[in-house]
Coordinates of C-alpha atoms and ligand atoms in Angstrom, one line a residue:
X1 CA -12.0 35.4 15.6
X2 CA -12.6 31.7 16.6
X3 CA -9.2 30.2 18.0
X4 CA -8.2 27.3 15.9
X5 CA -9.3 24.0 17.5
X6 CA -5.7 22.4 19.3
X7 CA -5.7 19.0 20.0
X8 CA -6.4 17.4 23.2
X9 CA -2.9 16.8 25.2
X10 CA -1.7 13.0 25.5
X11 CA -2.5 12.4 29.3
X12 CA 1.0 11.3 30.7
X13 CA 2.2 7.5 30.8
X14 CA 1.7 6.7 34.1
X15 CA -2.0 7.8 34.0
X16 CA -2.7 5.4 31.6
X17 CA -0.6 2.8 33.9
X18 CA -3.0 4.0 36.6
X19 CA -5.9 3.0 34.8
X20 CA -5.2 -0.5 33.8
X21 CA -4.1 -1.5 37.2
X22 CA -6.2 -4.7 38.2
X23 CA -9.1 -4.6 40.7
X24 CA -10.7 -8.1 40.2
X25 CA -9.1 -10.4 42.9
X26 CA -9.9 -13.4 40.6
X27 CA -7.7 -12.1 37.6
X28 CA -5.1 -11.0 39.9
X29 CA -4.8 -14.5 41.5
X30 CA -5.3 -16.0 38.0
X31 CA -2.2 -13.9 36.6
X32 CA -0.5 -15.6 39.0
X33 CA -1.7 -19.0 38.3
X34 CA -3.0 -19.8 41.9
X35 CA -7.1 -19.3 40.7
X36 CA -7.6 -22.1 43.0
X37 CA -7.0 -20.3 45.9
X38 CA -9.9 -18.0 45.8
X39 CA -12.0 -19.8 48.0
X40 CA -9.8 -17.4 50.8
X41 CA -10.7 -13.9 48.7
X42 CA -12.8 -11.8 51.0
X43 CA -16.0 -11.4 49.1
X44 CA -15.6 -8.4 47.1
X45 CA -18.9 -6.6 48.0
X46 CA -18.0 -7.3 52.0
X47 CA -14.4 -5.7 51.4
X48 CA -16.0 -2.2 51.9
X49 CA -12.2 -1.2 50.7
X50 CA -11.4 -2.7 46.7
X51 CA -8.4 -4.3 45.4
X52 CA -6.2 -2.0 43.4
X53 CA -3.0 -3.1 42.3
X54 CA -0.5 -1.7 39.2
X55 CA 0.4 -4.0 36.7
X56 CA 3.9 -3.3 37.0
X57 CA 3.5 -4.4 41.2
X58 CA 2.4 -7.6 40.4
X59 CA 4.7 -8.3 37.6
X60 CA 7.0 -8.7 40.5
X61 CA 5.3 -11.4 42.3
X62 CA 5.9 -15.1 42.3
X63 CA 3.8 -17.3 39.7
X64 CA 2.5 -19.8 41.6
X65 CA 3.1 -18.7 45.5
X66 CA 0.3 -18.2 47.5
X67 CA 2.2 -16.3 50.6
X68 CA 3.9 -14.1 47.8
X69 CA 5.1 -10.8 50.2
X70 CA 3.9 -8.5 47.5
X71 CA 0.6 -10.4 47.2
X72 CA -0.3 -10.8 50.7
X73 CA 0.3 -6.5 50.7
X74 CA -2.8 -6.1 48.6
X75 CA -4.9 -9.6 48.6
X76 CA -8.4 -9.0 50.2
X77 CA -8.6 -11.6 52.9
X78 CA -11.5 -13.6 54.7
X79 CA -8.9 -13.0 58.0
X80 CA -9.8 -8.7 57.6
X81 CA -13.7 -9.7 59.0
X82 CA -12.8 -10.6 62.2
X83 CA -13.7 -7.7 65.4
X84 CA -10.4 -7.8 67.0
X85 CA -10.3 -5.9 70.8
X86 CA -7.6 -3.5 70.5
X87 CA -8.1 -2.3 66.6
X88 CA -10.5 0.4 65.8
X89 CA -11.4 2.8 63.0
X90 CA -9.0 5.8 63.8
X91 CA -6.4 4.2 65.5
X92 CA -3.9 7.5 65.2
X93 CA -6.5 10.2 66.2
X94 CA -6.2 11.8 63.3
X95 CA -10.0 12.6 63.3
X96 CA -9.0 14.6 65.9
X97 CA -5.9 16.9 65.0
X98 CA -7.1 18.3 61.9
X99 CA -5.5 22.3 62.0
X100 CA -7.5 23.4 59.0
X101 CA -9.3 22.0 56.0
X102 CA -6.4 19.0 55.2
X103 CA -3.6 20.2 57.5
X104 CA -2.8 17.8 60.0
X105 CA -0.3 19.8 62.4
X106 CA 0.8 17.2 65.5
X107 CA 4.1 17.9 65.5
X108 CA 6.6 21.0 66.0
X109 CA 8.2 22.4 62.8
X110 CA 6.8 19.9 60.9
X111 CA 3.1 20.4 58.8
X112 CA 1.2 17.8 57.1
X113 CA -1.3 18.1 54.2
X114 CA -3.8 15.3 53.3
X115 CA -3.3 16.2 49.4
X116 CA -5.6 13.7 48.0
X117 CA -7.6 10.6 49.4
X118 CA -6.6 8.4 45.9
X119 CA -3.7 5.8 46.0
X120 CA -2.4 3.5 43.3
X121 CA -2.4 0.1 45.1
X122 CA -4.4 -0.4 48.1
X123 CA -2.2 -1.4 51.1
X124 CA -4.6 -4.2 53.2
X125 CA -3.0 -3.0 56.2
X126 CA -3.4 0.9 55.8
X127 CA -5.4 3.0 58.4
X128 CA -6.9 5.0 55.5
X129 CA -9.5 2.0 55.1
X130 CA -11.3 3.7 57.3
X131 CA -10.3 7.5 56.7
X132 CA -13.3 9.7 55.3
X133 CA -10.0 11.4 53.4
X134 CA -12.3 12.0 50.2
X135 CA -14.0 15.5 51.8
X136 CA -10.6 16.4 53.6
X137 CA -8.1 17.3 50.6
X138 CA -5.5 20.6 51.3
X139 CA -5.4 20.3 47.4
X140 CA -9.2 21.9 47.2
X141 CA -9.9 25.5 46.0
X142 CA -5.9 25.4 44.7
X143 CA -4.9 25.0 48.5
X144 CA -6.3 28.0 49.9
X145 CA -7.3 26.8 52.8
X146 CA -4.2 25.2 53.7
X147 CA -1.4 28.0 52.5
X148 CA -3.5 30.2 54.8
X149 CA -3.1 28.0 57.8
X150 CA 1.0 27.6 57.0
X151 CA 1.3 31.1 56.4
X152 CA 0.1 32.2 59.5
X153 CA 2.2 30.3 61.6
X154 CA 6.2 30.8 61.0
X155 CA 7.1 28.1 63.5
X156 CA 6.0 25.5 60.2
X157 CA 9.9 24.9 58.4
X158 CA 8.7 22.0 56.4
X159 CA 5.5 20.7 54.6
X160 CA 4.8 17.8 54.2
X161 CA 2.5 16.5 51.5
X162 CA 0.9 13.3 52.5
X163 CA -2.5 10.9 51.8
X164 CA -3.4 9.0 50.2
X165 CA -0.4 9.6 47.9
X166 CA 0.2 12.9 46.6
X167 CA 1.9 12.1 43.3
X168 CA -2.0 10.9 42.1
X169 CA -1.8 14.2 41.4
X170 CA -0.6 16.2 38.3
X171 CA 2.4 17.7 38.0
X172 CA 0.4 21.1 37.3
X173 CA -1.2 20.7 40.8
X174 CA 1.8 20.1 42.7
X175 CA 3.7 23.3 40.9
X176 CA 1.0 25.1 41.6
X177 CA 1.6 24.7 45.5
X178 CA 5.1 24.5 45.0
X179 CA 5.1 28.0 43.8
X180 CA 3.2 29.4 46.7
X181 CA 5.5 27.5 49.3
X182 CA 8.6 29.0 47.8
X183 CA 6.5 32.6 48.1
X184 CA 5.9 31.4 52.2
X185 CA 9.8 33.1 54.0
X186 CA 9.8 30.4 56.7
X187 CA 9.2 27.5 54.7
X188 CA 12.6 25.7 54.2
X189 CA 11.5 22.3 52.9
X190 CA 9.0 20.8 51.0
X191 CA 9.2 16.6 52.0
X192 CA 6.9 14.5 49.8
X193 CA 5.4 10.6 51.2
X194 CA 4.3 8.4 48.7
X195 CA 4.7 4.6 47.5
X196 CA 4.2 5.8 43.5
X197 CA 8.4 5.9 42.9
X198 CA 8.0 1.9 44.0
X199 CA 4.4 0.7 43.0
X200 CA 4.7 2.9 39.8
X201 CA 7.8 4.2 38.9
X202 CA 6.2 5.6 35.5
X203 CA 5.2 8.0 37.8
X204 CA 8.5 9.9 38.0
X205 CA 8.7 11.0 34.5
X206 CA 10.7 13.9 32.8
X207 CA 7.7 16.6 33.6
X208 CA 7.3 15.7 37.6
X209 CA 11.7 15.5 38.3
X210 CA 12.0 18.6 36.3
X211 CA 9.6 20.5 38.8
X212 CA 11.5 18.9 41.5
X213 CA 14.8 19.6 40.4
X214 CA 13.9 23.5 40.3
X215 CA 12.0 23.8 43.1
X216 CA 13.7 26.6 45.2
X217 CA 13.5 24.2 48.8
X218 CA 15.4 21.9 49.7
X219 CA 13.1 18.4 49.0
X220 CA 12.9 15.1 50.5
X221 CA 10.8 12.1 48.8
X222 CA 9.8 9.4 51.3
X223 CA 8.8 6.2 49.7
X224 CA 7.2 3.5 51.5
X225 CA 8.5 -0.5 50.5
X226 CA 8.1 -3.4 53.2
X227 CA 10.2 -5.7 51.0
X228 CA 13.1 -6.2 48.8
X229 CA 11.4 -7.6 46.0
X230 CA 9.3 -4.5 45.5
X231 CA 12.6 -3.1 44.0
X232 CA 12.9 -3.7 40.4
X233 CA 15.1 -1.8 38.2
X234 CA 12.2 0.5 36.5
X235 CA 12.3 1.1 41.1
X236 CA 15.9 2.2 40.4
X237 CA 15.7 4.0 37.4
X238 CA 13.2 6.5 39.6
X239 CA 15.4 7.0 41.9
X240 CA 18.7 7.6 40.4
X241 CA 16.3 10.3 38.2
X242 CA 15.6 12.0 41.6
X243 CA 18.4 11.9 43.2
X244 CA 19.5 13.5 40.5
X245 CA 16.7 16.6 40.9
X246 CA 18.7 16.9 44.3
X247 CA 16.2 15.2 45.7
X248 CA 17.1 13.5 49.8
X249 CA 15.8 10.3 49.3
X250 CA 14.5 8.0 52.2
X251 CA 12.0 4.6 53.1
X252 CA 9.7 4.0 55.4
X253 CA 8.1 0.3 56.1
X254 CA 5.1 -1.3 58.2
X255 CA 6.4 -4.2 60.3
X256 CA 3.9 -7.0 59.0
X257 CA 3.7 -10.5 60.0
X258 CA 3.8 -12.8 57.0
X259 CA 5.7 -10.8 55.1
X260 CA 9.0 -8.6 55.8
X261 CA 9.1 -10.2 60.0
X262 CA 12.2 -12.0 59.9
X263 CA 15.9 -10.2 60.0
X264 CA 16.3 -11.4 56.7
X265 CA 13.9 -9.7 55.1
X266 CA 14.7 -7.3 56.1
X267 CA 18.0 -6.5 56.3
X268 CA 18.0 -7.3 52.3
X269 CA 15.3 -4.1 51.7
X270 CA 17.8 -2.0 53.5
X271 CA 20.4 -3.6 51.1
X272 CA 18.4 -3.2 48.4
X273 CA 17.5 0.3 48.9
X274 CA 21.0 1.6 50.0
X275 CA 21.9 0.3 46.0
X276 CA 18.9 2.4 45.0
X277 CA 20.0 5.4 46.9
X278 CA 17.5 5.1 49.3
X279 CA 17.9 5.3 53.3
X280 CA 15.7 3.4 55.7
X281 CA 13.8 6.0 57.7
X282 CA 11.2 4.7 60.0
X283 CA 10.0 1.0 60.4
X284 CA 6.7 1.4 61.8
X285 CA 4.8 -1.1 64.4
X286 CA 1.1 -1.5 62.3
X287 CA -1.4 1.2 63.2
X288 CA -4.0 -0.8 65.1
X289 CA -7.0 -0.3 62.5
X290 CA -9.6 -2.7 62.1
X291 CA -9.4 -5.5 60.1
X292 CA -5.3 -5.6 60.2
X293 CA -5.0 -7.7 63.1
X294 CA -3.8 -10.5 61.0
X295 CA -0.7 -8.5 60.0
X296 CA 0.5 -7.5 63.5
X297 CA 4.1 -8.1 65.2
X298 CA 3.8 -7.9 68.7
X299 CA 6.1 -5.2 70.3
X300 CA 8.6 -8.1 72.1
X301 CA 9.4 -9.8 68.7
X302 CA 9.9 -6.1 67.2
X303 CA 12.4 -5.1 69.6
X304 CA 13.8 -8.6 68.6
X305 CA 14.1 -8.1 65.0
X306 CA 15.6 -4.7 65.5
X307 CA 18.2 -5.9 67.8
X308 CA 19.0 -8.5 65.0
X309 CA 19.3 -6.1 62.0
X310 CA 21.6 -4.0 64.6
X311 CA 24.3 -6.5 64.3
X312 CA 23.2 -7.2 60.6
X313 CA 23.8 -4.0 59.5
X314 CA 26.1 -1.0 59.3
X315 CA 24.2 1.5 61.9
X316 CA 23.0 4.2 59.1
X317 CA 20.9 0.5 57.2
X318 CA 19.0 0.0 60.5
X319 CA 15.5 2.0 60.2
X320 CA 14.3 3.4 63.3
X321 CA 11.7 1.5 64.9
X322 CA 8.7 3.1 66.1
X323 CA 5.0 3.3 67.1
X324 CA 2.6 6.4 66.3
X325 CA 0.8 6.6 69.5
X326 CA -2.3 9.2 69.3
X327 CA -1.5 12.5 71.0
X328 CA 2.3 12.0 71.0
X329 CA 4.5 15.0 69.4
X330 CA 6.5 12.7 67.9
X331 CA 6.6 9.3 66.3
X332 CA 7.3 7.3 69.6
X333 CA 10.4 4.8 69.4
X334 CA 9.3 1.3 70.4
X335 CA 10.9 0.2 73.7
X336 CA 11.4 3.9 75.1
X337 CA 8.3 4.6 76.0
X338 CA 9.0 4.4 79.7
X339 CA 11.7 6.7 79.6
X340 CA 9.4 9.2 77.6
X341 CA 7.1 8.9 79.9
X342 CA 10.3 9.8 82.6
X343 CA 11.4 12.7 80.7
X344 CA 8.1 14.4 80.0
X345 CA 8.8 18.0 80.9
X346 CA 12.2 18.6 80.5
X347 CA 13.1 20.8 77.9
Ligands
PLP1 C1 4.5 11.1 60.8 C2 4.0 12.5 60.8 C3 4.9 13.6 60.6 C4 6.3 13.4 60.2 O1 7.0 12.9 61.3 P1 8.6 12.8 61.2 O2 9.1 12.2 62.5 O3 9.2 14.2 61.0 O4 8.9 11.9 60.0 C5 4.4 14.8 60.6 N1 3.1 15.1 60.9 C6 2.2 14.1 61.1 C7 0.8 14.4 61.4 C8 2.6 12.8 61.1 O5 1.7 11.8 61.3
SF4_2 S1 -1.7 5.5 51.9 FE1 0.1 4.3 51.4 S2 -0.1 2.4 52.6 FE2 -2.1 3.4 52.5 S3 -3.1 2.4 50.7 FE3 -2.1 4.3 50.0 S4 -0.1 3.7 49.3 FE4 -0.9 2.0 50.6

């Protein structure tokens, strides 16, 4: 018998959203009305790392600014050419801690899998510029590679899926590992980093919260925003949805001059997530990567801007400020370096 001929699925809402985002600097800038500026774009073809922004991102940029916080984020600049001493290609080692095909395992407990290389905005300040992440995805061969490396090892409590960002991929994909996790007796936890709940919310739709919310572990979603105004209320609606899985929600930021370096900056994101249901996790120093110079906060004026938001902020709104320094075990707190250095050893 020949099965009757179904019709082809509707891709979800947020692929399409995916699709349209904009990766021509000049109809970015002229959505915003400042076309006269590009005479600053980095020359496409010398960017060696495209535009890619959502729609919905740049819907919540300021017409007519050219140091928009959002903009800057994702605006190839002439400033990215520069050689700067001090700023390589892999300034976190990870190049050199890869476990097993997409497993990066640096710290106890805690496991890492590079999921996917693909993101739906390109971050100008982001290490994986440089990252050869294509060829290195746990996802392959429906994560084989990877489950094998997790099961063996029953010291791993919580996985953590990482990128690129994850949630570029389907739902299907991610149950599918889901499933095996749950199978896996000493994995606890399944904590999920990506910037799609705040660059495109679409992304958390009925299909993707429903697998969360049944997922036997207990789950964490990470999001990443450097400023207020990249909380809208389509941001919001997201989050409520998964907090409502039972999902722990938390942020992490880069530190980036230009754009969230003052106190109040950023004071008002911790504000503005705490209304979201979002806690400020980590505030990170920038990864030292090539062509990101222009975005760095030295570690003095850091320290600085965390004492500030210290007597800003109720102490649970102040995100930790650190530095990933390569071969560390743990993210390293800016400013205690010397006393890690002191301790090393004791147990
Ligand atoms: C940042 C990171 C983690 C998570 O560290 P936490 O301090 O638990 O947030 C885990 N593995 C790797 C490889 C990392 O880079
Ligand atoms: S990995 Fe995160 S910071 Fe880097 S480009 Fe993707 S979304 Fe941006």
């Amino acid at each position: 018998m020949i099965p009757a001929k179904r019709p082809l699925a509707q891709p979800p809402r947020w692929q399409q959203a995916w699709r349209e985002a904009v990766t021509d600097p000049r109809e970015l800038l002229a959505l915003l009305g400042l076309s006269a500026h590009a005479g600053d774009l980095l020359a496409p073809a010398d960017a060696g790392f495209a535009l890619r922004v959502p729609r919905g991102f740049i819907a919540r940029m300021r017409k007519g600014d050219p140091r928009d916080p959002l903009l800057l984020q994702v605006l190839p600049q002439a400033a990215e050419l520069g050689e700067v001493p001090g700023f390589s290609r892999d300034a976190v080692g990870d190049l050199g801690a890869r476990a097993a095909h997409g497993v990066l395992h640096k710290y106890q407990g805690r496991a890492l899998l590079i999921a996917t290389g693909s993101c739906a905005i390109n971050c100008r300040y982001c290490f994986r510029r440089h990252f050869p992440y294509a060829e290195e995805t746990a996802a392959a061969h429906h994560w084989e590679a990877a489950l094998a490396y997790l099961r063996e090892d029953a010291s791993i409590g919580e996985v953590i899926l990482s990128g690129g960002d994850p949630l570029s991929l389907a739902t299907a994909k991610l149950a599918e590992l889901g499933e095996a996790l749950a199978r896996i007796p000493h994995v606890r936890r399944l904590r999920i980093h990506s910037r799609l709940p705040v660059v495109l919310p679409e992304r958390i739709d009925h299909e993707f919260v429903h697998w969360l919310a049944h997922l036997p572990l207990q789950r964490v979603l990470v999001v990443h925003a450097n400023h207020p105004n990249e909380i809208d209320a389509g941001v919001e609606h997201a989050c409520a949805a998964l907090r409502e899985a039972g999902v722990s929600l938390l942020n992490q930021s880069v530190l980036l001059r230009g754009i969230n370096d003052s106190v109040a900056a950023l004071a008002a994101l911790s504000e503005r997530l705490f209304a979201a249901g979002v806690l400020p996790y980590y505030l990170h120093l920038l990864d030292r990567v090539q062509g990101t110079a222009h975005f760095e906060v030295d570690e003095i004026r850091a320290l600085a801007l965390a004492d500030g938001l210290r007597r800003t902020l109720p102490g649970y709104l102040v995100p930790r400020l650190v530095r990933e320094v390569a071969g560390a075990p743990c993210k390293t707190p800016v400013g205690h370096r010397v006393a890690m250095a002191q301790c090393a050893g004791i147990e």
